[in-house]
Amino acid sequence: MSMIDESVSAPARVAEPGEGISVDELRLAARNHGMPLEALRYDVTPVGLHYLLTHYDIPALDPATWRLSVDGSVSRPLTIGLDDLHAREQVTQRVTLECAGNGRARLDPRPVSQPWLDEAVGTASWTGVRLADLLTEAGVSAGAVDVAFTGADRGVERGEEQTYRRGLPLGEALLPDVLLAYAMNGQPLPPQHGAPVRLVVPGWYGMAHVKWLMGVTVLDTPFDGYQNVTSYRLKQEPDDPGEPVTRILPKALIQPPGIPDFQSRTRIVDRGTVELTGRAWSGWAPVVAVEVSVNGGNSWHQASLGPQPDAYAWRAWTWTWDARSPGRYSLRARARDDAGNGQPVEAAWNRQGMANNHAQRVDVVVR
Amino acid sequence: MSMIDESVSAPARVAEPGEGISVDELRLAARNHGMPLEALRYDVTPVGLHYLLTHYDIPALDPATWRLSVDGSVSRPLTIGLDDLHAREQVTQRVTLECAGNGRARLDPRPVSQPWLDEAVGTASWTGVRLADLLTEAGVSAGAVDVAFTGADRGVERGEEQTYRRGLPLGEALLPDVLLAYAMNGQPLPPQHGAPVRLVVPGWYGMAHVKWLMGVTVLDTPFDGYQNVTSYRLKQEPDDPGEPVTRILPKALIQPPGIPDFQSRTRIVDRGTVELTGRAWSGWAPVVAVEVSVNGGNSWHQASLGPQPDAYAWRAWTWTWDARSPGRYSLRARARDDAGNGQPVEAAWNRQGMANNHAQRVDVVVR
């Protein structure tokens, strides 16, 4: 490990004031990708348009030899192949996933990591088996508190070599909507989304949905791995332990109207009636309201909500804009959920740039 | 058009010395995406891992009502639906596509546009009909010189509002490998790759492969649209007319060995024998040689080449590295094709950052 010094794997840092995006951050942005915002038109995001964040490399697993172990504080450890999973009761759910770092590159100062703007989101139809069924079959011990999920992807992060591993409280892991998914939008999982099997934890930010799943380990002490204890924390100072990132805060996104400029992505809209539309979601409770502003947040208008599909899938919204006067407009949208969570108009800062649900801004020129 | 001033759609520019990546460039990098380099392992790139560059927005076309017009200097103009295309003789070809702007963000000074590093490439299996068959059926007039291809995607670029449109010399358009493709990797085209039908011009950089194809127009004067005359030119000065960007220059890429650091993407490799592998391609002629360097280009080793698949698909290569000494290494690779084209080790600069085939660099720590 002595070769892995700070020149290879530097500590987390925050950009200097005015510091442009570095080549390191750009390399991450070129590998990973957001959902182009026009894809907000789809109820279910087509494969290849869904956002994607890979911590290390996408592994190549052979579905024929892949085995999942379910072990730890259980009375009957299991080893399960893909055929075994296919033979079990199948569940399909539409779920919106969002990266916990979405919006990070909007923060000032900017936490240096994957530099997301607004696009790290997508909604897929996931098919698989209930994790609770497997845990019940394995027989969870009485003192169990957490479940750790281990992927096949290995790398170094902030100096710590690791296989991607996340813990989930047992109560969350036993919820009936948590899936071991082997299909996405009716097709076998593509490699980049965790083939052959991934975890899907509806309502949680993306880091919980462990891809390339190899192991499920029931723990009778709290999970203390890097991805829960060091990363994915809401903190202000480096030494602040911070609160864990868990469920997705409410957010609305606007499908940008009109046509774009290539470089600035400013939208050009012909004056007249513009049907603004978009999606909104929350991992805490159903979205109950979306408001739209065309003047940067000075005044707000109530949007109409479409039906709520499965509990943790985004909900369509529409609002008719009477864009009669040429000029520049700053469109914003904000959602509120049934648990009383809303969206701040401006970003609240935290050191890792996590769980930012400030209101998106779309610059429009009406002509 | 008066609302579209330089604050909305600025002229092309080159970054200042030391200027970091801007939010404009980052927004493009978050929308578009490269192929994660570990996907060099696949002969055919899975959907969602293939690189993607969208000039404006991905349009939503209804395959049931989509019609392609073939018109201009022809004796029998055609209007063709998707069922008509499916009923014709079907051709499948494996083709490597690379964005003409690949490598742009490595240039110094950096042309400000989509900021690709090394990853804007992918190889797919395209199925469709020969363009030459349709042109023959339409009856190309004797004086024809170019064919213009019009997509459904519309936007503004450097102040000019346009529907994406590219011209191709008639002689190139009549080559038997040029396809109107309706399937990718055996599935209907996904929206982001041009559904329902796109052009595939094997050997040419990506700009020629017009997506969301709506019109094929035979011209008896040279095509003078923006994407041929203003953009996709090799020039040194803004007013220099420059040479057009056409076929893909040879390039080899290395599949990064070992495991990555999350932020720097530096590779960590255990000392011993390392089987280095990657792909190489050229749009001019088959690749006949790949050389590998582990010392930044000071000395080179001949790699072994795998079989050449279809003429314009990448070719695998391997070279065994005896990585016995811990330390830092700079891996590079370069290809040469049968037409005598090679790769420069350092980037040759041009103002739009087009057709850059300088040798990739992979930083490795052997421990």
XYZ file of C-alpha atoms in Angstrom:
734
model
C 0.000 0.000 0.000
C 2.998 2.309 0.407
C 2.908 3.188 -3.322
C -0.563 4.670 -2.917
C 0.403 8.073 -1.636
C -1.392 11.401 -2.017
C -0.044 11.872 -5.534
C -2.159 8.872 -6.565
C -5.109 9.156 -4.200
C -5.456 12.604 -2.689
C -7.637 13.481 0.298
C -11.027 15.035 -0.385
C -10.751 18.753 -1.033
C -12.796 21.812 -1.891
C -11.912 23.912 -4.941
C -10.293 27.318 -4.523
C -12.535 30.327 -5.219
C -12.858 30.687 -9.001
C -10.972 27.448 -9.673
C -12.187 25.895 -12.944
C -13.084 22.245 -13.312
C -9.877 20.195 -13.279
C -8.861 17.420 -15.692
C -9.488 14.902 -12.881
C -13.085 16.072 -12.566
C -13.515 16.225 -16.338
C -12.275 12.646 -16.665
C -15.008 11.565 -14.247
C -17.596 13.624 -16.159
C -16.529 11.983 -19.444
C -16.862 8.446 -17.979
C -19.997 8.889 -15.928
C -22.956 10.642 -17.409
C -26.163 12.402 -16.551
C -29.538 12.025 -18.195
C -29.909 14.563 -21.023
C -32.771 16.682 -19.673
C -34.972 16.223 -22.746
C -35.250 12.603 -21.565
C -37.555 13.904 -18.814
C -40.173 13.253 -21.524
C -40.054 9.508 -20.812
C -41.997 7.857 -17.997
C -39.276 5.204 -18.016
C -35.776 6.300 -19.025
C -34.391 4.279 -21.957
C -31.188 2.343 -21.241
C -28.212 4.543 -22.091
C -30.008 7.737 -21.021
C -30.321 6.844 -17.327
C -27.606 8.505 -15.231
C -24.582 6.411 -14.418
C -21.933 6.716 -11.704
C -19.241 4.068 -11.398
C -16.848 4.451 -8.473
C -14.090 2.237 -9.919
C -14.341 0.116 -13.112
C -17.371 -1.683 -14.506
C -16.524 -5.337 -13.767
C -17.107 -8.207 -16.196
C -19.021 -10.971 -14.383
C -20.065 -14.235 -15.997
C -23.780 -14.773 -15.265
C -23.307 -18.540 -15.580
C -20.825 -18.756 -12.712
C -22.008 -15.776 -10.638
C -23.057 -16.692 -7.094
C -24.501 -14.516 -4.362
C -23.702 -15.369 -0.762
C -26.102 -14.475 2.026
C -24.245 -14.888 5.297
C -23.240 -13.310 8.608
C -25.725 -13.324 11.490
C -28.121 -15.795 9.896
C -29.063 -19.342 10.850
C -28.960 -20.763 7.293
C -26.333 -19.115 5.025
C -27.295 -19.255 1.343
C -25.388 -19.415 -1.926
C -27.598 -18.498 -4.855
C -27.075 -18.580 -8.622
C -28.897 -16.575 -11.261
C -31.152 -19.501 -12.205
C -32.205 -19.780 -8.554
C -33.145 -16.100 -8.531
C -35.096 -16.416 -11.784
C -37.079 -19.317 -10.310
C -38.315 -17.198 -7.392
C -41.343 -14.916 -7.226
C -40.702 -11.977 -9.510
C -41.455 -8.344 -8.636
C -41.306 -5.336 -10.996
C -41.176 -1.756 -9.728
C -40.645 1.614 -11.349
C -38.085 3.535 -9.291
C -36.384 6.918 -9.669
C -32.683 6.872 -8.801
C -30.667 10.012 -8.200
C -26.976 10.310 -7.406
C -26.339 11.731 -3.930
C -23.808 14.076 -5.549
C -26.255 15.575 -8.037
C -25.855 19.353 -8.089
C -22.351 19.233 -6.567
C -20.710 21.356 -9.275
C -23.230 24.144 -8.519
C -21.856 24.582 -5.007
C -19.531 27.436 -4.164
C -16.887 26.529 -3.179
C -17.126 23.313 -5.190
C -16.304 19.984 -3.538
C -13.834 18.257 -5.899
C -15.355 14.939 -6.968
C -17.715 13.795 -9.767
C -18.915 17.238 -10.958
C -22.645 16.799 -11.500
C -24.860 19.717 -12.452
C -28.577 18.765 -12.594
C -28.716 15.566 -14.613
C -27.757 12.662 -12.338
C -31.179 11.028 -12.295
C -33.252 8.446 -14.146
C -36.269 6.195 -13.723
C -36.193 2.524 -14.630
C -38.458 -0.449 -14.318
C -36.544 -2.934 -12.152
C -37.399 -6.623 -11.984
C -36.089 -9.060 -9.405
C -36.819 -10.732 -6.105
C -37.547 -9.257 -2.696
C -34.466 -9.092 -0.482
C -36.767 -9.712 2.513
C -37.693 -13.138 1.122
C -34.042 -14.192 0.995
C -33.279 -12.778 4.422
C -36.270 -14.595 5.891
C -35.130 -17.823 4.251
C -31.622 -17.335 5.671
C -33.046 -16.647 9.140
C -31.808 -13.317 10.503
C -30.434 -13.604 14.047
C -32.160 -11.746 16.856
C -29.345 -9.240 17.499
C -28.869 -8.152 13.875
C -28.776 -4.391 13.191
C -27.336 -3.783 9.704
C -26.965 -5.577 6.396
C -23.785 -5.043 4.325
C -23.894 -5.363 0.537
C -20.658 -6.084 -1.327
C -20.134 -5.429 -5.024
C -17.483 -6.839 -7.364
C -15.945 -3.438 -8.155
C -12.592 -2.651 -6.543
C -10.498 0.505 -6.363
C -8.863 3.135 -4.183
C -10.686 6.114 -2.764
C -9.045 8.909 -0.766
C -6.153 6.568 0.024
C -8.268 3.579 1.067
C -8.250 0.463 -1.119
C -11.617 -1.240 -1.070
C -14.266 -3.299 -2.726
C -17.445 -1.209 -2.986
C -19.505 -2.025 0.096
C -22.479 -0.305 1.701
C -24.446 -0.969 4.854
C -28.197 -0.542 5.269
C -30.143 -0.624 8.559
C -31.889 -3.994 8.934
C -35.313 -2.341 9.147
C -34.779 -0.730 5.736
C -33.373 -3.939 4.233
C -36.494 -5.845 5.290
C -38.918 -3.412 3.597
C -40.911 -5.277 0.947
C -39.899 -2.931 -1.906
C -36.146 -3.611 -1.624
C -35.139 -5.781 -4.587
C -32.288 -7.873 -5.875
C -32.832 -6.828 -9.490
C -31.729 -8.837 -12.535
C -33.618 -6.897 -15.215
C -33.947 -3.227 -16.171
C -36.740 -2.050 -18.458
C -37.576 -5.676 -19.278
C -34.059 -6.653 -20.390
C -31.227 -8.370 -18.487
C -29.229 -5.733 -16.564
C -26.641 -4.082 -18.814
C -23.036 -4.312 -17.540
C -22.929 -0.682 -16.424
C -26.063 -1.009 -14.265
C -24.747 -3.948 -12.252
C -25.076 -7.142 -14.308
C -26.001 -9.742 -13.444
C -27.666 -8.584 -10.178
C -27.851 -5.313 -8.233
C -29.579 -4.038 -5.164
C -32.470 -1.558 -5.583
C -33.501 0.365 -2.444
C -36.455 2.509 -3.569
C -36.371 6.041 -2.197
C -32.636 6.060 -1.376
C -29.912 7.959 -3.196
C -27.889 5.932 -5.703
C -25.024 4.898 -3.403
C -27.356 2.444 -1.609
C -28.255 0.507 -4.795
C -25.101 -1.655 -4.830
C -24.250 -2.900 -8.333
C -22.503 -6.182 -9.318
C -23.749 -7.650 -6.052
C -21.680 -10.552 -4.681
C -22.494 -10.678 -0.994
C -25.231 -9.874 1.517
C -23.920 -10.032 5.079
C -26.126 -9.590 8.133
C -24.288 -7.779 10.928
C -24.967 -7.573 14.639
C -22.841 -4.428 14.947
C -23.289 -1.228 12.919
C -21.551 -1.325 9.534
C -18.428 0.850 9.689
C -17.114 0.701 6.103
C -15.748 3.638 4.105
C -18.855 4.268 1.998
C -21.030 4.773 5.093
C -18.666 6.222 7.673
C -16.271 8.357 5.586
C -18.132 9.035 2.351
C -21.786 9.918 1.849
C -21.914 12.132 4.946
C -23.345 15.598 5.359
C -20.531 17.563 6.947
C -19.193 21.095 7.106
C -15.625 20.395 8.244
C -13.229 17.572 7.328
C -13.214 16.185 10.880
C -16.942 16.560 11.432
C -18.402 13.010 11.521
C -21.551 14.374 9.854
C -24.926 12.806 9.324
C -25.364 9.910 6.888
C -26.922 10.462 3.448
C -30.050 8.303 3.228
C -33.270 8.979 1.312
C -33.728 11.300 -1.662
C -34.900 14.823 -0.858
C -37.725 16.159 -3.049
C -36.770 17.660 -6.391
C -38.525 18.894 -9.514
C -36.812 19.168 -12.883
C -37.990 21.146 -15.896
C -37.779 19.610 -19.354
C -36.067 22.520 -21.138
C -38.484 24.106 -23.648
C -37.698 25.282 -27.181
C -34.386 24.620 -28.882
C -30.894 24.846 -27.382
C -27.757 26.724 -28.223
C -25.016 24.117 -28.674
C -22.456 25.611 -26.309
C -24.396 27.577 -23.675
C -27.462 25.283 -23.713
C -29.563 28.444 -23.332
C -33.040 27.716 -24.689
C -34.656 29.715 -27.489
C -38.457 29.747 -27.376
C -40.904 31.337 -29.814
C -43.273 33.657 -28.008
C -46.751 32.363 -27.258
C -48.172 29.655 -25.058
C -45.540 27.234 -23.795
C -46.569 24.017 -22.091
C -43.850 23.589 -19.470
C -43.477 20.059 -18.223
C -41.138 18.030 -16.094
C -40.904 15.436 -13.324
C -40.734 15.532 -9.556
C -39.855 12.902 -6.953
C -39.033 12.358 -3.296
C -37.698 9.380 -1.396
C -39.552 10.386 1.773
C -43.197 10.635 0.710
C -45.257 11.266 -2.421
C -44.782 14.639 -4.106
C -47.865 16.736 -3.341
C -46.962 20.047 -5.003
C -44.758 21.505 -7.711
C -44.335 25.245 -8.209
C -42.805 26.968 -11.208
C -41.173 30.392 -11.505
C -40.258 32.205 -14.712
C -38.519 35.089 -12.949
C -35.740 33.304 -11.122
C -37.809 32.533 -8.038
C -39.422 35.929 -7.328
C -42.922 34.558 -7.847
C -44.265 31.043 -8.130
C -47.140 29.282 -9.907
C -48.798 26.014 -8.970
C -48.236 23.224 -11.537
C -50.704 20.418 -12.261
C -49.535 16.995 -11.148
C -49.916 13.823 -13.192
C -50.694 10.469 -11.555
C -48.272 9.013 -9.009
C -46.929 5.747 -10.471
C -45.175 3.290 -8.138
C -44.379 4.966 -4.812
C -40.781 5.973 -5.583
C -41.095 6.814 -9.283
C -41.128 10.394 -10.484
C -44.407 12.149 -11.141
C -45.085 14.291 -14.212
C -46.118 17.935 -13.817
C -47.242 20.627 -16.263
C -47.782 24.362 -16.171
C -48.853 26.580 -19.047
C -46.648 29.623 -19.505
C -48.062 32.603 -21.354
C -44.714 33.676 -22.804
C -45.982 36.680 -24.709
C -43.105 39.095 -24.152
C -39.716 38.591 -25.788
C -36.811 38.726 -23.379
C -34.724 36.640 -21.029
C -36.286 34.409 -18.416
C -34.912 32.272 -15.646
C -37.137 29.231 -15.132
C -37.096 27.391 -11.836
C -39.209 24.636 -10.278
C -39.554 23.271 -6.761
C -41.353 20.282 -5.310
C -42.820 19.532 -1.899
C -43.595 16.100 -0.525
C -46.276 14.778 1.796
C -43.790 14.615 4.669
C -43.342 18.396 4.516
C -39.922 18.394 2.801
C -39.379 21.163 0.253
C -36.624 22.495 -1.957
C -34.430 25.503 -1.215
C -34.084 27.898 -4.140
C -30.367 28.327 -3.508
C -27.978 25.506 -2.659
C -27.183 24.646 0.947
C -23.473 23.850 1.156
C -21.868 20.772 2.567
C -18.314 19.590 2.215
C -18.906 16.498 0.076
C -21.610 18.125 -2.035
C -24.211 15.531 -1.052
C -28.024 15.543 -1.116
C -28.324 18.947 -2.777
C -31.869 19.593 -3.830
C -31.745 23.288 -4.654
C -34.044 24.371 -7.487
C -32.768 23.859 -11.047
C -32.435 26.934 -13.247
C -33.148 26.943 -16.986
C -32.130 30.060 -18.946
C -34.594 30.895 -21.711
C -34.753 33.572 -24.389
C -38.265 34.224 -25.684
C -38.242 35.760 -29.173
C -33.180 36.027 -34.772
C -32.259 39.323 -33.144
C -32.611 37.792 -29.658
C -29.855 35.289 -30.425
C -26.866 37.452 -29.687
C -23.423 36.496 -28.452
C -24.648 36.239 -24.870
C -26.750 33.265 -25.986
C -24.610 31.813 -28.761
C -21.010 32.963 -28.613
C -18.462 32.589 -31.412
C -16.029 29.724 -31.209
C -13.097 30.499 -28.925
C -9.948 29.055 -27.501
C -9.416 28.951 -23.726
C -6.950 31.306 -22.080
C -3.697 29.740 -20.855
C -4.448 27.870 -17.625
C -8.204 28.472 -17.916
C -10.082 25.616 -16.240
C -13.021 23.831 -17.803
C -16.048 26.158 -17.737
C -19.588 25.348 -16.623
C -20.642 25.456 -20.310
C -18.136 22.757 -21.178
C -19.013 20.748 -18.070
C -22.704 20.857 -18.998
C -21.834 19.309 -22.357
C -19.642 16.700 -20.652
C -22.498 15.786 -18.279
C -24.975 15.342 -21.183
C -22.741 13.618 -23.684
C -20.515 10.808 -22.588
C -17.512 8.814 -23.557
C -17.026 5.073 -23.379
C -15.572 4.074 -20.010
C -12.196 2.679 -21.084
C -12.695 -0.695 -19.386
C -15.362 -1.244 -22.091
C -12.468 -1.731 -24.536
C -12.872 -5.335 -23.377
C -15.947 -5.779 -25.585
C -15.732 -6.585 -29.320
C -19.102 -4.834 -29.625
C -19.821 -2.013 -27.178
C -23.037 -2.565 -25.189
C -25.727 0.102 -25.637
C -25.235 2.787 -23.029
C -21.440 2.425 -23.054
C -20.917 3.598 -26.669
C -19.884 7.260 -26.831
C -22.627 9.775 -27.511
C -22.538 13.336 -28.813
C -25.799 15.200 -29.386
C -25.465 18.665 -30.935
C -28.907 19.893 -29.830
C -31.650 17.778 -28.169
C -32.472 14.136 -28.749
C -35.746 14.357 -30.732
C -38.762 12.123 -30.142
C -39.848 10.643 -33.487
C -42.779 8.281 -33.920
C -41.555 5.264 -35.930
C -45.114 4.681 -37.194
C -45.364 8.055 -38.909
C -41.675 8.630 -39.707
C -40.955 9.102 -43.420
C -37.653 9.546 -45.208
C -37.566 11.640 -48.363
C -34.985 11.004 -51.065
C -35.045 13.976 -53.416
C -33.034 16.686 -55.163
C -31.189 15.798 -58.392
C -32.894 12.463 -58.890
C -35.307 11.268 -61.551
C -37.701 9.446 -59.164
C -37.987 11.083 -55.714
C -38.885 8.577 -52.974
C -40.792 8.745 -49.698
C -40.052 5.745 -47.533
C -41.490 4.506 -44.234
C -39.888 2.198 -41.706
C -41.834 -0.843 -42.912
C -40.545 -0.187 -46.440
C -36.987 -0.155 -45.116
C -37.507 -3.367 -43.132
C -38.790 -5.088 -46.288
C -35.557 -4.384 -48.181
C -32.357 -6.411 -48.264
C -30.761 -6.197 -44.818
C -27.055 -5.648 -44.197
C -25.249 -5.877 -40.837
C -21.810 -4.384 -40.261
C -19.601 -3.878 -37.240
C -18.276 -0.316 -37.309
C -16.124 1.755 -34.956
C -17.331 5.346 -34.545
C -15.188 8.074 -33.035
C -16.125 11.695 -32.406
C -14.047 14.115 -34.503
C -13.500 16.124 -31.300
C -12.037 13.243 -29.309
C -8.925 14.424 -27.468
C -9.927 18.099 -27.702
C -9.556 18.815 -23.978
C -5.932 17.593 -24.149
C -4.984 20.445 -26.492
C -3.163 23.510 -25.194
C -4.666 26.037 -25.611
C -7.989 24.182 -25.419
C -10.676 24.857 -28.031
C -13.866 25.563 -26.039
C -16.501 23.001 -27.070
C -17.439 19.469 -25.985
C -14.368 18.687 -23.824
C -13.473 15.107 -24.718
C -10.384 13.438 -23.304
C -9.796 9.937 -24.792
C -13.148 8.180 -24.556
C -15.328 9.361 -27.469
C -15.413 6.038 -29.290
C -17.410 2.840 -29.530
C -18.058 -0.111 -31.825
C -21.549 -1.272 -32.676
C -23.155 -3.779 -34.972
C -25.369 -1.713 -37.286
C -28.200 -3.217 -39.349
C -30.011 -1.486 -42.172
C -30.139 -1.052 -45.934
C -27.493 0.172 -48.356
C -27.863 3.853 -49.170
C -26.569 3.066 -52.691
C -29.621 0.855 -53.335
C -31.993 3.738 -52.551
C -29.985 6.242 -54.558
C -29.936 3.873 -57.544
C -33.694 3.403 -57.246
C -34.192 7.185 -57.125
C -31.954 7.649 -60.167
C -29.113 10.078 -59.451
C -28.784 12.790 -62.111
C -25.628 12.961 -64.203
C -24.353 16.238 -62.756
C -24.728 15.317 -59.069
C -21.722 15.944 -56.797
C -22.831 15.774 -53.143
C -25.561 14.227 -51.031
C -26.991 16.179 -48.085
C -28.416 14.337 -45.068
C -30.883 16.145 -42.809
C -31.670 15.098 -39.247
C -34.661 16.034 -37.085
C -32.571 17.796 -34.426
C -32.663 21.578 -34.370
C -30.705 24.205 -32.479
C -28.375 27.177 -32.620
C -24.621 26.900 -33.063
C -22.209 29.860 -32.991
C -25.126 32.183 -33.778
C -26.565 30.136 -36.634
C -29.963 28.466 -36.186
C -30.104 25.172 -38.020
C -31.393 21.679 -38.387
C -28.434 19.308 -38.263
C -27.360 18.686 -41.837
C -24.216 17.223 -43.359
C -23.032 16.761 -46.935
C -21.077 13.799 -48.251
C -19.369 13.551 -51.667
C -21.493 11.444 -54.020
C -18.666 8.952 -54.536
C -18.546 8.275 -50.796
C -22.341 8.080 -50.512
C -22.445 5.396 -53.215
C -19.928 3.115 -51.471
C -21.610 -0.214 -50.710
C -20.855 -0.075 -46.970
C -22.817 3.154 -46.311
C -26.018 2.213 -44.471
C -29.342 3.636 -43.427
C -29.363 1.796 -40.099
C -32.474 0.954 -38.080
C -30.901 -1.453 -35.576
C -27.892 -1.311 -33.240
C -26.509 -4.489 -31.668
C -29.572 -6.388 -32.861
C -32.138 -4.062 -31.250
C -34.126 -1.154 -32.730
C -32.020 2.022 -32.547
C -32.306 3.637 -29.113
C -33.498 7.280 -29.152
C -30.044 8.680 -28.445
C -28.447 6.857 -31.369
C -30.861 8.219 -33.975
C -34.167 6.307 -33.768
C -35.788 5.302 -35.945
C -33.108 5.570 -38.683
C -29.593 7.011 -38.907
C -26.835 7.163 -41.465
C -23.715 5.046 -40.931
C -20.659 5.980 -43.026
C -18.008 3.416 -42.060
C -14.540 4.897 -41.632
C -15.725 8.499 -41.128
C -15.702 10.483 -37.906
C -19.036 10.664 -36.077
C -20.328 13.933 -37.579
C -20.994 12.146 -40.883
C -23.302 9.520 -39.357
C -26.409 11.742 -39.296
C -28.931 10.636 -36.642
C -32.754 10.967 -36.729
C -32.523 10.994 -40.515
C -35.405 12.737 -42.294
C -34.041 13.667 -45.720
C -31.497 12.577 -48.315
C -31.023 15.264 -50.962
C -28.844 14.803 -54.034
C -27.097 18.061 -54.989
C -25.500 19.185 -58.246
C -23.485 21.857 -56.449
C -21.184 21.300 -53.463
C -23.002 21.274 -50.105
C -22.286 24.534 -48.281
C -24.049 24.048 -44.951
C -22.652 25.011 -41.528
C -21.556 21.531 -40.456
C -19.307 21.128 -43.494
C -18.170 24.661 -44.289
C -17.902 26.289 -40.844
C -17.609 23.399 -38.409
C -15.574 20.215 -38.727
C -12.642 21.989 -40.389
C -8.939 21.704 -39.649
C -7.830 25.298 -39.236
C -5.238 27.347 -37.378
C -6.874 30.785 -37.527
C -10.547 31.809 -37.269
C -10.642 33.076 -40.855
C -8.697 30.203 -42.333
C -11.171 28.148 -44.439
C -9.293 24.982 -43.425
C -9.502 21.453 -44.710
C -12.617 19.346 -44.085
C -12.604 16.595 -41.449
C -13.336 13.283 -43.187
C -12.117 9.804 -42.269
C -10.836 8.610 -38.904
C -7.073 8.747 -38.374
C -5.514 5.652 -36.824
C -5.625 5.339 -33.059
C -4.853 2.715 -30.433
C -6.326 2.771 -26.949
C -5.103 0.858 -23.911
C -7.603 -0.862 -21.618
C -6.318 0.509 -18.312
C -4.786 -2.351 -16.262
C -5.175 -2.977 -12.532
C -7.565 -1.008 -10.355
C -8.253 2.741 -10.415
C -8.123 5.512 -7.900
C -11.587 7.080 -7.820
C -10.542 10.702 -8.351
C -7.271 10.630 -10.308
C -8.089 7.433 -12.231
C -4.403 6.489 -11.784
C -4.106 2.729 -12.079
C -2.636 0.541 -9.347
C -1.089 -2.701 -10.613
C 0.494 -5.529 -8.621
C 4.004 -6.244 -9.860
C 4.472 -9.240 -12.134
C 3.366 -10.104 -15.641
C 0.630 -7.810 -16.950
C -1.211 -8.690 -20.131
C -1.827 -5.265 -21.665
C -4.642 -5.178 -24.170
C -6.666 -2.667 -26.111
C -8.131 -1.835 -29.513
C -6.917 -0.005 -32.596
C -8.718 1.319 -35.662
C -8.376 3.538 -38.719
C -10.883 4.858 -41.238
C -8.295 4.871 -44.025
C -7.001 1.307 -44.151
C -6.631 -1.727 -41.890
C -4.402 -1.297 -38.835
C -1.166 -3.150 -39.490
C 0.841 -2.337 -36.364
C 0.386 -1.292 -32.745
C 3.308 -0.301 -30.537
C 3.277 0.091 -26.772
C 5.507 2.150 -24.503
C 5.726 1.928 -20.719
C 8.116 4.870 -20.364
C 6.075 7.687 -21.823
C 7.154 7.105 -25.408
C 10.930 6.790 -25.000
C 10.961 3.220 -26.259
C 8.344 1.111 -28.000
C 7.382 -2.551 -28.203
C 5.488 -4.325 -30.961
C 2.052 -5.608 -29.872
C 0.347 -8.714 -31.288
C -2.739 -8.007 -33.358
C -5.967 -9.969 -33.180
C -8.065 -10.680 -36.272
C -9.471 -7.773 -38.307
C -13.280 -7.995 -38.111
C -15.376 -5.993 -40.607
C -13.180 -3.448 -42.407
C -13.951 -0.455 -40.175
C -14.262 -2.178 -36.805
C -11.527 -1.926 -34.217
C -8.923 -4.656 -33.907
C -7.752 -6.107 -30.593
C -4.075 -6.021 -29.630
C -2.070 -7.466 -26.745
C 1.404 -7.031 -25.316
C 2.846 -8.723 -22.263
C 4.487 -6.326 -19.833
C 7.029 -7.690 -17.400
C 6.197 -5.177 -14.672
C 8.701 -6.438 -12.144
C 9.866 -3.144 -10.615
C 7.596 -1.058 -8.407
C 7.316 2.557 -9.452
C 5.447 4.941 -11.701
C 4.932 4.227 -15.386
C 3.420 6.166 -18.227
C 1.791 3.777 -20.704
C 1.214 4.861 -24.278
C 0.155 3.085 -27.471
C 0.203 4.037 -31.128
C -1.231 2.433 -34.237
C -0.230 2.505 -37.889
C -2.488 1.661 -40.808
C -1.856 0.055 -44.186
C -2.068 3.456 -45.900
C 0.994 4.636 -43.942
C -0.880 6.837 -41.443
C 0.515 6.820 -37.910
C -0.100 8.536 -34.577
C 1.889 11.439 -33.183
C 2.930 10.989 -29.557
C 2.047 14.606 -28.740
C -1.076 16.408 -29.952
C -1.000 18.488 -33.132
C -3.056 21.619 -32.489
C -5.925 22.944 -34.566
C -8.445 25.586 -33.676
C -11.563 23.413 -33.415
C -9.745 20.508 -31.786
C -10.696 18.088 -34.554
C -9.220 14.761 -35.674
C -6.671 14.554 -32.883
C -5.058 11.137 -32.803
C -2.159 11.740 -30.457
C -1.227 8.739 -28.305
C -3.266 8.150 -25.140
C -1.422 8.157 -21.815
C -2.305 5.883 -18.902
C -0.619 6.597 -15.570
C 0.189 3.436 -13.645
C 1.728 2.721 -10.266
C 3.264 -0.766 -9.973
C 3.505 -1.914 -6.386
